[in-house]
CSV table of C-alpha atoms in Angstrom, one decimal:
chain,number,residue,atom,x,y,z
A,1,UNK,CA,-16.1,-23.5,8.6
A,2,UNK,CA,-19.1,-23.4,6.3
A,3,UNK,CA,-19.1,-21.4,3.3
A,4,UNK,CA,-21.6,-18.9,4.3
A,5,UNK,CA,-19.7,-18.2,7.4
A,6,UNK,CA,-16.8,-17.6,5.6
A,7,UNK,CA,-18.4,-15.1,3.1
A,8,UNK,CA,-20.3,-13.2,6.0
A,9,UNK,CA,-16.6,-13.0,8.0
A,10,UNK,CA,-15.0,-11.7,5.0
A,11,UNK,CA,-17.7,-9.3,4.4
A,12,UNK,CA,-17.6,-7.5,7.8
A,13,UNK,CA,-13.5,-8.1,7.7
A,14,UNK,CA,-13.7,-6.2,4.5
A,15,UNK,CA,-16.3,-3.8,5.0
A,16,UNK,CA,-14.3,-3.0,8.1
A,17,UNK,CA,-10.4,-2.1,6.2
A,18,UNK,CA,-12.5,-0.9,3.1
A,19,UNK,CA,-14.0,2.5,5.4
A,20,UNK,CA,-10.9,2.6,8.2
A,21,UNK,CA,-8.2,2.1,5.5
A,22,UNK,CA,-8.8,1.9,1.5
A,23,UNK,CA,-6.8,4.5,0.5
A,24,UNK,CA,-3.7,3.2,2.4
A,25,UNK,CA,-1.0,0.9,2.0
A,26,UNK,CA,-1.0,-2.7,1.6
A,27,UNK,CA,1.0,-3.0,5.1
A,28,UNK,CA,-1.6,-0.4,7.1
A,29,UNK,CA,-4.6,-2.9,5.4
A,30,UNK,CA,-2.8,-5.9,7.0
A,31,UNK,CA,-2.6,-4.0,10.2
A,32,UNK,CA,-6.3,-3.4,10.5
A,33,UNK,CA,-6.8,-6.8,9.6
A,34,UNK,CA,-5.0,-8.3,12.4
A,35,UNK,CA,-6.0,-5.7,14.9
A,36,UNK,CA,-9.5,-7.2,14.0
A,37,UNK,CA,-8.5,-10.9,14.3
A,38,UNK,CA,-6.7,-10.0,17.8
A,39,UNK,CA,-9.7,-8.7,19.1
A,40,UNK,CA,-11.6,-11.8,18.1
A,41,UNK,CA,-9.1,-13.8,19.6
A,42,UNK,CA,-9.0,-11.8,22.8
A,43,UNK,CA,-13.2,-12.0,22.8
A,44,UNK,CA,-13.3,-8.5,24.7
A,45,UNK,CA,-15.6,-7.2,21.8
A,46,UNK,CA,-17.6,-10.4,20.6
A,47,UNK,CA,-16.3,-14.0,19.5
A,48,UNK,CA,-16.9,-13.7,15.9
A,49,UNK,CA,-15.8,-10.8,13.2
A,50,UNK,CA,-19.1,-9.1,12.9
A,51,UNK,CA,-19.7,-8.8,16.2
A,52,UNK,CA,-15.8,-7.1,16.6
A,53,UNK,CA,-16.6,-4.8,13.9
A,54,UNK,CA,-20.1,-3.8,14.7
A,55,UNK,CA,-19.1,-3.6,18.6
A,56,UNK,CA,-20.5,0.0,20.1
A,57,UNK,CA,-18.1,2.4,19.3
A,58,UNK,CA,-15.6,0.5,17.4
A,59,UNK,CA,-14.5,0.8,13.9
A,60,UNK,CA,-16.3,4.3,13.4
A,61,UNK,CA,-15.9,4.6,9.7
A,62,UNK,CA,-18.2,1.3,8.9
A,63,UNK,CA,-20.7,3.4,11.0
A,64,UNK,CA,-20.5,6.3,9.5
A,65,UNK,CA,-23.2,7.6,7.5
A,66,UNK,CA,-20.8,9.7,5.3
A,67,UNK,CA,-19.3,6.4,3.8
A,68,UNK,CA,-21.7,4.5,2.7
A,69,UNK,CA,-20.9,5.1,-1.1
A,70,UNK,CA,-18.6,1.9,-1.7
A,71,UNK,CA,-16.2,1.6,-4.9
A,72,UNK,CA,-17.3,-2.1,-6.1
A,73,UNK,CA,-14.1,-3.0,-7.4
A,74,UNK,CA,-11.9,-1.8,-5.0
A,75,UNK,CA,-14.1,-3.3,-2.0
A,76,UNK,CA,-14.0,-6.6,-4.2
A,77,UNK,CA,-10.0,-6.3,-4.2
A,78,UNK,CA,-10.2,-5.6,-0.5
A,79,UNK,CA,-12.2,-9.0,0.3
A,80,UNK,CA,-9.7,-10.8,-2.1
A,81,UNK,CA,-6.8,-9.5,0.7
A,82,UNK,CA,-8.9,-10.7,3.2
A,83,UNK,CA,-9.3,-13.8,1.9
A,84,UNK,CA,-5.4,-14.2,1.0
A,85,UNK,CA,-4.7,-13.3,4.5
A,86,UNK,CA,-7.3,-15.0,6.4
A,87,UNK,CA,-7.4,-18.4,4.9
A,88,UNK,CA,-4.3,-18.8,2.5
A,89,UNK,CA,-2.2,-17.0,5.1
A,90,UNK,CA,-0.1,-15.3,2.0
A,91,UNK,CA,0.9,-12.0,4.3
A,92,UNK,CA,2.4,-12.2,7.8
A,93,UNK,CA,1.1,-10.2,10.7
A,94,UNK,CA,2.8,-6.8,10.8
A,95,UNK,CA,1.1,-5.8,14.0
A,96,UNK,CA,1.8,-8.6,16.0
A,97,UNK,CA,-0.8,-8.7,19.2
A,98,UNK,CA,-2.1,-4.8,18.8
A,99,UNK,CA,-5.8,-4.5,19.5
A,100,UNK,CA,-5.9,-0.7,18.8
A,101,UNK,CA,-5.5,1.6,16.1
A,102,UNK,CA,-5.6,5.0,14.9
A,103,UNK,CA,-4.3,7.5,12.3
A,104,UNK,CA,-1.4,9.3,13.6
A,105,UNK,CA,-3.5,12.8,12.6
A,106,UNK,CA,-5.6,12.9,15.3
A,107,UNK,CA,-4.9,12.3,19.3
A,108,UNK,CA,-7.4,9.7,20.3
A,109,UNK,CA,-8.8,10.7,24.1
A,110,UNK,CA,-9.6,7.2,24.5
A,111,UNK,CA,-8.4,5.0,27.4
A,112,UNK,CA,-6.4,2.7,25.2
A,113,UNK,CA,-4.1,5.5,23.9
A,114,UNK,CA,-1.9,5.2,27.2
A,115,UNK,CA,-1.1,1.2,25.9
A,116,UNK,CA,2.1,0.8,24.6
A,117,UNK,CA,2.6,1.3,21.0
A,118,UNK,CA,3.6,-1.7,18.8
A,119,UNK,CA,4.4,-0.3,15.6
A,120,UNK,CA,3.6,2.6,13.7
A,121,UNK,CA,3.2,1.6,9.7
A,122,UNK,CA,2.3,4.4,7.2
A,123,UNK,CA,-0.4,6.9,8.8
A,124,UNK,CA,-1.3,4.2,11.4
A,125,UNK,CA,-0.4,3.7,14.6
A,126,UNK,CA,-1.3,0.1,16.3
A,127,UNK,CA,-1.0,-0.3,20.2
């Protein structure tokens, strides 16, 4: 992979993690990173990270207009976490083959709700 593709992928991962679980624990962030990675591997939402992130109806935090203000320091820290996870393999995958997640304060109405729960980390439930 060339540096430009890596930079784009890290940016897409970081954007999703920042907007979905910015104020959450390291484990919750790692869970979301690995859900994205699992979705890329599955090919169901696209064959690359950015396609998965911007697939219709997915990662609503990314496309929600109310989240456009970004703290640059926190976003950079998120990018570094993504690099440590996907490039340097510093962290284990805490969600196995999960393809879905939601905050436990929300009762999802999506068809994937019927999938088997894999784990519950902090406030996030992974399926």
